[in-house]
Short mmCIF file of C-alpha atoms and ligand atoms in Angstrom, two decimals:
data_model
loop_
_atom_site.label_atom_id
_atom_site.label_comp_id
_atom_site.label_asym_id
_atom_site.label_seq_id
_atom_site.Cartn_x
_atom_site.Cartn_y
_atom_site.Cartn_z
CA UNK W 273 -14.94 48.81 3.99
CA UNK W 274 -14.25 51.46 6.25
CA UNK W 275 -10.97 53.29 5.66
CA UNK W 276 -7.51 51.52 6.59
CA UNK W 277 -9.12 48.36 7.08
CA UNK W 278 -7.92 44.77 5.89
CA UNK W 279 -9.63 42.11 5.64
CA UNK W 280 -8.39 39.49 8.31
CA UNK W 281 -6.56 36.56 6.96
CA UNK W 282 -7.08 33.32 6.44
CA UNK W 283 -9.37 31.39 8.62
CA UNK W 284 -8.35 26.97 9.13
CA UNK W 285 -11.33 24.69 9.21
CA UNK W 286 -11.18 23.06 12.34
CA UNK W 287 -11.54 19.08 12.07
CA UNK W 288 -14.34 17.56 12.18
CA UNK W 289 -16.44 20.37 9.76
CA UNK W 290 -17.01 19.29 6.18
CA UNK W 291 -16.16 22.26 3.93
CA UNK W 292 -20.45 22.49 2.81
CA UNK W 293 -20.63 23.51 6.74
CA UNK W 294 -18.01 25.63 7.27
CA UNK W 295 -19.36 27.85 3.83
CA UNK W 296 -22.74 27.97 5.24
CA UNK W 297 -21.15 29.22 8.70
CA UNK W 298 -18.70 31.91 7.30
CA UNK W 299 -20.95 34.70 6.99
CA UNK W 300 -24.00 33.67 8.15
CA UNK W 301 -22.02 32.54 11.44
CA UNK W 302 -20.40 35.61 12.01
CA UNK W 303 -23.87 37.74 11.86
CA UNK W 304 -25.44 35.56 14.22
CA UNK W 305 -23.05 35.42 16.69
CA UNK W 306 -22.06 39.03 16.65
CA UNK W 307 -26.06 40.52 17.97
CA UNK W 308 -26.05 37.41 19.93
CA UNK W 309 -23.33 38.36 22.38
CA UNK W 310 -25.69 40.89 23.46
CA UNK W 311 -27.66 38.45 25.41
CA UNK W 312 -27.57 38.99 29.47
CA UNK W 313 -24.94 37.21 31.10
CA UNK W 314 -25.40 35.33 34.39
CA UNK W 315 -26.54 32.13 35.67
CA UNK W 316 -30.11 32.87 34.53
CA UNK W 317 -31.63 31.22 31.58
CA UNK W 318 -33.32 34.74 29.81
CA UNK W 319 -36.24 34.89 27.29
CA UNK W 320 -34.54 35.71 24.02
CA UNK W 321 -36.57 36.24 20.67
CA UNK W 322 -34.76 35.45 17.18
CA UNK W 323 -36.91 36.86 14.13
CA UNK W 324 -36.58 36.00 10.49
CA UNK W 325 -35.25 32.54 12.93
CA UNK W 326 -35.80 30.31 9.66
CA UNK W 327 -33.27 32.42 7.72
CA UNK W 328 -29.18 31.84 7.20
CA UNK W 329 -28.40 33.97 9.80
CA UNK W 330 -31.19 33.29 12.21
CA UNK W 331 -31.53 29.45 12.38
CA UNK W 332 -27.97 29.94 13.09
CA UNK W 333 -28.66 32.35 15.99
CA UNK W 334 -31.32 30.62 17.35
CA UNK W 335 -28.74 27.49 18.48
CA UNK W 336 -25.49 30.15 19.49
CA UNK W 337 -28.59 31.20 21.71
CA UNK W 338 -29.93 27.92 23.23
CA UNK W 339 -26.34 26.35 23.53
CA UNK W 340 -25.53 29.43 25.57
CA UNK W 341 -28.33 28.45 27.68
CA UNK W 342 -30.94 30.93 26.81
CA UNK W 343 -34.93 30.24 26.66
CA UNK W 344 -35.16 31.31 22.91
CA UNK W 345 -38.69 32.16 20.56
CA UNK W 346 -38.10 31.74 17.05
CA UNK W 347 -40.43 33.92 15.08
CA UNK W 348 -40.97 32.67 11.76
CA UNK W 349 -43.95 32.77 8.79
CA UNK W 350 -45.05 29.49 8.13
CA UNK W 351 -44.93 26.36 9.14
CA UNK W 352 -42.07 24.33 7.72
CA UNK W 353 -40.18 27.42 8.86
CA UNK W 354 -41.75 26.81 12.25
CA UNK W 355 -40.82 23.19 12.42
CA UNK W 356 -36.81 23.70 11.13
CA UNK W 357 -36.77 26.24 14.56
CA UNK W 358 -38.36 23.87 17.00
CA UNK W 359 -35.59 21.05 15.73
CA UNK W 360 -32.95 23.55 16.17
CA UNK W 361 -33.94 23.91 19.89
CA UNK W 362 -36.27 26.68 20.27
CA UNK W 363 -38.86 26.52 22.84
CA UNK W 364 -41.58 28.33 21.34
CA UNK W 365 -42.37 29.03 17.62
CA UNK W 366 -43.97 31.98 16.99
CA UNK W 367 -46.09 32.29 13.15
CA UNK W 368 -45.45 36.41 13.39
CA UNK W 369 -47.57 36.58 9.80
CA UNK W 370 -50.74 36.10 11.93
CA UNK W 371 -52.85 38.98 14.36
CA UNK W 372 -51.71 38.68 18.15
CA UNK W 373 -48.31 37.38 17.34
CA UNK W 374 -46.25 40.04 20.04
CA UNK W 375 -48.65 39.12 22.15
CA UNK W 376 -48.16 35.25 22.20
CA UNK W 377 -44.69 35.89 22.19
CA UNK W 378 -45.51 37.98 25.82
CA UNK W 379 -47.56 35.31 27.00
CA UNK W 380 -44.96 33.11 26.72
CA UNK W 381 -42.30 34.80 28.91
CA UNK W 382 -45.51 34.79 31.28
CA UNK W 383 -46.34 38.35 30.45
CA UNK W 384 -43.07 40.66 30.37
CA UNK W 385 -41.59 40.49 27.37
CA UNK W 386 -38.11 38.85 26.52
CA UNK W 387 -34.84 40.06 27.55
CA UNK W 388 -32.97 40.55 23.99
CA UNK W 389 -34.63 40.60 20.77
CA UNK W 390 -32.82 40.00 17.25
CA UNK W 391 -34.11 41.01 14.31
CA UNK W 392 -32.88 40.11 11.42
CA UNK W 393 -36.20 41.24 9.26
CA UNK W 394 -36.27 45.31 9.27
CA UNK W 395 -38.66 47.32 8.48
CA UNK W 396 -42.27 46.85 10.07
CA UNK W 397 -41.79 43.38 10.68
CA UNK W 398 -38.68 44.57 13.05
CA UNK W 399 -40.66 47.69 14.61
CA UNK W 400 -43.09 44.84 15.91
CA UNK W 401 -40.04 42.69 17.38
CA UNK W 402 -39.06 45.74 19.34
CA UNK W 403 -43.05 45.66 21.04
CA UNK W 404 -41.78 42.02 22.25
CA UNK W 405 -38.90 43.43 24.60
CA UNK W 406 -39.36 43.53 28.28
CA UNK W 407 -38.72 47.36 29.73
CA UNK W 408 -35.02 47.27 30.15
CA UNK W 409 -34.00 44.78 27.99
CA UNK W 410 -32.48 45.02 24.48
CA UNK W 411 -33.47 45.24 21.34
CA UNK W 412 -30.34 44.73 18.45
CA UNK W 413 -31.06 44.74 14.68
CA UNK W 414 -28.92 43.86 11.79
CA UNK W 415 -31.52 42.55 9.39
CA UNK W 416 -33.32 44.76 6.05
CA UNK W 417 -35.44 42.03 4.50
CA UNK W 418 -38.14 43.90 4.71
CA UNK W 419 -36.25 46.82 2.40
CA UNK W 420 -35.20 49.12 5.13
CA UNK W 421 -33.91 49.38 8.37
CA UNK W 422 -36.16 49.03 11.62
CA UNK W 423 -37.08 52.59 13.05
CA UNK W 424 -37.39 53.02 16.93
CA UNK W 425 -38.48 56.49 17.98
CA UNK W 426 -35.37 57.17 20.52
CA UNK W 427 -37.72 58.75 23.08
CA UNK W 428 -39.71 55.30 23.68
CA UNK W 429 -36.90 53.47 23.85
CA UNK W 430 -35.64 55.99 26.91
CA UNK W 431 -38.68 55.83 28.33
CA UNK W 432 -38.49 51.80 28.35
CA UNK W 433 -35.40 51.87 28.76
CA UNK W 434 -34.49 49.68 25.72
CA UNK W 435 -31.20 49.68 24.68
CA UNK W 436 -31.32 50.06 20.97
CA UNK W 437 -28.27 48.69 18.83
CA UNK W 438 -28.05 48.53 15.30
CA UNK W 439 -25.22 46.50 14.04
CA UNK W 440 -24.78 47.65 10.56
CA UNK W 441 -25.02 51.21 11.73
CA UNK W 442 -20.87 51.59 11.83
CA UNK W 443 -20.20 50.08 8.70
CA UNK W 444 -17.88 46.78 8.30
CA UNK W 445 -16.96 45.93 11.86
CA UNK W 446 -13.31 45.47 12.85
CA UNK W 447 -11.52 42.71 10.79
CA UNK W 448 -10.25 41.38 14.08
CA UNK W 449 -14.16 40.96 15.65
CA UNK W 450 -14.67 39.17 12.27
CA UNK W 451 -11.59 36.52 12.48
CA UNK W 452 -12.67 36.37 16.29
CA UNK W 453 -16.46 35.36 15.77
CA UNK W 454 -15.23 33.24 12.57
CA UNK W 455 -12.79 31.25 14.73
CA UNK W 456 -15.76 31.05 17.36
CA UNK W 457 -18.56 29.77 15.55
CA UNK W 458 -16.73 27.32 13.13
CA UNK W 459 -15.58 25.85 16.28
CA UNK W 460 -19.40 25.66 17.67
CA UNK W 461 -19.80 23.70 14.33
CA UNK W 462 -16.82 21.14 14.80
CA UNK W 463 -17.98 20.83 18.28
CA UNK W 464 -21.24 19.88 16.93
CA UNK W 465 -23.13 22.17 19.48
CA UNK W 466 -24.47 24.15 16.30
CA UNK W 467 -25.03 22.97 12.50
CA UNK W 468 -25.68 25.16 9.59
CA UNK W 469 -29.61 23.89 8.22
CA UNK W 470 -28.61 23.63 4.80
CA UNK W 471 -32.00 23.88 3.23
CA UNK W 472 -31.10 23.68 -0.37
CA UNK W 473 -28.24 23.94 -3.05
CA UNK W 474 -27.61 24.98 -6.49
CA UNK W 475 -25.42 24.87 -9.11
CA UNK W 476 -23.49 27.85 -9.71
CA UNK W 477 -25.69 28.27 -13.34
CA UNK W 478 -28.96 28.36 -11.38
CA UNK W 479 -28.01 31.33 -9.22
CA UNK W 480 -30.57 33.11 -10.60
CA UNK W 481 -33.06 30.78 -9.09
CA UNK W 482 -31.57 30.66 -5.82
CA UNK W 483 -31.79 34.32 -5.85
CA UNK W 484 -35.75 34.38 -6.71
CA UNK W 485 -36.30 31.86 -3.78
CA UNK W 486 -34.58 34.05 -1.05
CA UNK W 487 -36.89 37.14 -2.54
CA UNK W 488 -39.98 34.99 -2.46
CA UNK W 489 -39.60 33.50 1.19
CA UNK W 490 -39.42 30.41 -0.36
CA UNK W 491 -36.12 29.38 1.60
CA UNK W 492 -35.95 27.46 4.50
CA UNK W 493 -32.34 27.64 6.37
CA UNK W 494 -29.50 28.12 4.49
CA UNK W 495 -28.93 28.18 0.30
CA UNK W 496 -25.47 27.25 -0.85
CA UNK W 497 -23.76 27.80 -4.24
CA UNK W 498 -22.36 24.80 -5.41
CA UNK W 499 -19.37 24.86 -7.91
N1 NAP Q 511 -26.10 36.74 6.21
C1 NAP Q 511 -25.24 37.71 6.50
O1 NAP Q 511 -24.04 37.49 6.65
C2 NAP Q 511 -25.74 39.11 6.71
C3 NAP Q 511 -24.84 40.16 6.91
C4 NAP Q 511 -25.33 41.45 7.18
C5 NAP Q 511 -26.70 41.65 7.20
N2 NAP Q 511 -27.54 40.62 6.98
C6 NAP Q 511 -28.98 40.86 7.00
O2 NAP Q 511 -29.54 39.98 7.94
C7 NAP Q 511 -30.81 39.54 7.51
C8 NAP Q 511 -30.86 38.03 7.56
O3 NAP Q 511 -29.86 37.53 6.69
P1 NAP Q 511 -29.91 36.03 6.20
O4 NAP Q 511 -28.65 35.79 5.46
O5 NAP Q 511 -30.28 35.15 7.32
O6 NAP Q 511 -31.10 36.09 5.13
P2 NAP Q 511 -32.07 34.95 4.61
O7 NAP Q 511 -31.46 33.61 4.77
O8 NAP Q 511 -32.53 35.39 3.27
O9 NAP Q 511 -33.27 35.04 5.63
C9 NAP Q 511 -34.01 36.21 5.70
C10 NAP Q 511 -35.32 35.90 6.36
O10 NAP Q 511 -36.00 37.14 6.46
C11 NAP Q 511 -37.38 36.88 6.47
N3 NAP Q 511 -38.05 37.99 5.80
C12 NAP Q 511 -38.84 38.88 6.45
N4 NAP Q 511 -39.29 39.78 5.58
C13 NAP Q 511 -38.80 39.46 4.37
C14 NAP Q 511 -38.93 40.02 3.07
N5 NAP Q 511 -39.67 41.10 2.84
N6 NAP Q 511 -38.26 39.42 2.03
C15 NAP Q 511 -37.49 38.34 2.24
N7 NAP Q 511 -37.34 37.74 3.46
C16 NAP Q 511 -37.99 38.31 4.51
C17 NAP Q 511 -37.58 35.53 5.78
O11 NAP Q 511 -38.25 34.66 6.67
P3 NAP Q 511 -39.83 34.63 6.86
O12 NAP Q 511 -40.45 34.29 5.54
O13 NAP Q 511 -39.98 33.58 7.90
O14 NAP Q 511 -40.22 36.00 7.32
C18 NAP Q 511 -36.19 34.95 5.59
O15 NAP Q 511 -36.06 33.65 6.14
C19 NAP Q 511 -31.00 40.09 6.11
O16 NAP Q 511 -31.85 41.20 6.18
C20 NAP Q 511 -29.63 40.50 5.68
O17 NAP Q 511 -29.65 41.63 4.84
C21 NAP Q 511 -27.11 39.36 6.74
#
């Protein structure tokens, strides 16, 4: 934590969110929504992509997106991972394992390119998300799945003019963003206009195999820890 920060207090569960939901949301909740502000504002219904969209964080994104009225492409590898994002309300499903996949993802936005891309993957799974945004759109990543952060060279983003955020770049964000988002997206839960996919649980004793599913891919939405 950066220095002279606190940790906000505590956050009420709203009515109307059982407490499995609001644990899935707390983090998970909070990462999605914060890249997610970043999508254009207006009357306009924009192309938005959401990679690693199958994930805690992303299947979570992919609804904050659509229920804000965006046009969202889940990219995912697989196909149950596929199917969980076209139930959560995306419009396209993109398998971005297979040859072509930025270019589908193109196609779809009939040829430009989409106006804010997440990527919660990294590495050169996330360098390939930033070939899916439109000149002048944005491009914000907060994911290292893939072992390391996403590089952009600086000069092709100018020359696109991408903007280029990285939201773990600065550390812990303010405490007061955190409560903010919190209070926001566990009220998008009791509203029911988003729901955590809670793909599987385990008990606390089997962490260790919750832990070797997220490493093998082999999750689908959201694990939870039960005690
Ligand atoms: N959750 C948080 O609060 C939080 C906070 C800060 C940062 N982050 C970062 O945000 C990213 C997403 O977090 P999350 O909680 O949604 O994670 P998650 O539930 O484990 O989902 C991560 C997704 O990344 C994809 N992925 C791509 N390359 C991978 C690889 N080499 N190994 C494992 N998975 C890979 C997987 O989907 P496919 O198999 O479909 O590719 C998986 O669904 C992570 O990189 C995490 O470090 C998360």
């Amino acid at each position: 934590m950066a220095e002279g920060r606190r940790p906000h207090g505590p956050v009420p569960v709203p009515d109307g969110l059982g407490l499995r939901e609001a644990a899935a949301l707390v983090t998970d909740g909070v990462t999605a929504l914060r890249p997610a502000r970043h999508a254009p504002a207006g009357d306009g219904r924009p192309w938005v992509l959401v990679a690693a969209a199958a994930g805690g964080a992303g299947s979570l994104a992919v609804q904050i997106l659509r229920d804000a009225g965006a046009r969202v492409i889940a990219a995912a590898r697989g196909e149950p991972k596929l199917r969980l994002v076209r139930e959560l309300g995306a419009e396209v499903a993109v398998d971005y394992s297979e040859e072509g996949w930025v270019d589908r993802v193109r196609e779809a936005t009939g040829g430009n390119g989409v106006e804010l891309a997440l990527d919660g993957a990294g590495a050169a799974l996330g360098e390939q998300v930033f070939e899916t945004v439109a000149d002048g759109g944005r491009f914000v990543t907060y994911g290292t799945s893939g072992g390391r952060f996403t590089e952009i060279d600086p000069e092709v983003a100018e020359q696109r003019q991408i903007e280029v955020i990285n939201e773990l770049a600065d550390g812990t964000p303010d405490p007061e963003l955190v409560r903010t988002l919190l209070e926001r997206v566990l009220g998008l839960g009791a509203a029911g206009r988003i729901r955590p996919a809670i793909g599987a649980t385990f008990p606390l004793a089997d962490a260790a195999a919750a832990h070797a599913s997220l490493a093998e891919r082999a999750t689908v939405g959201k694990s939870l820890l039960l005690v």
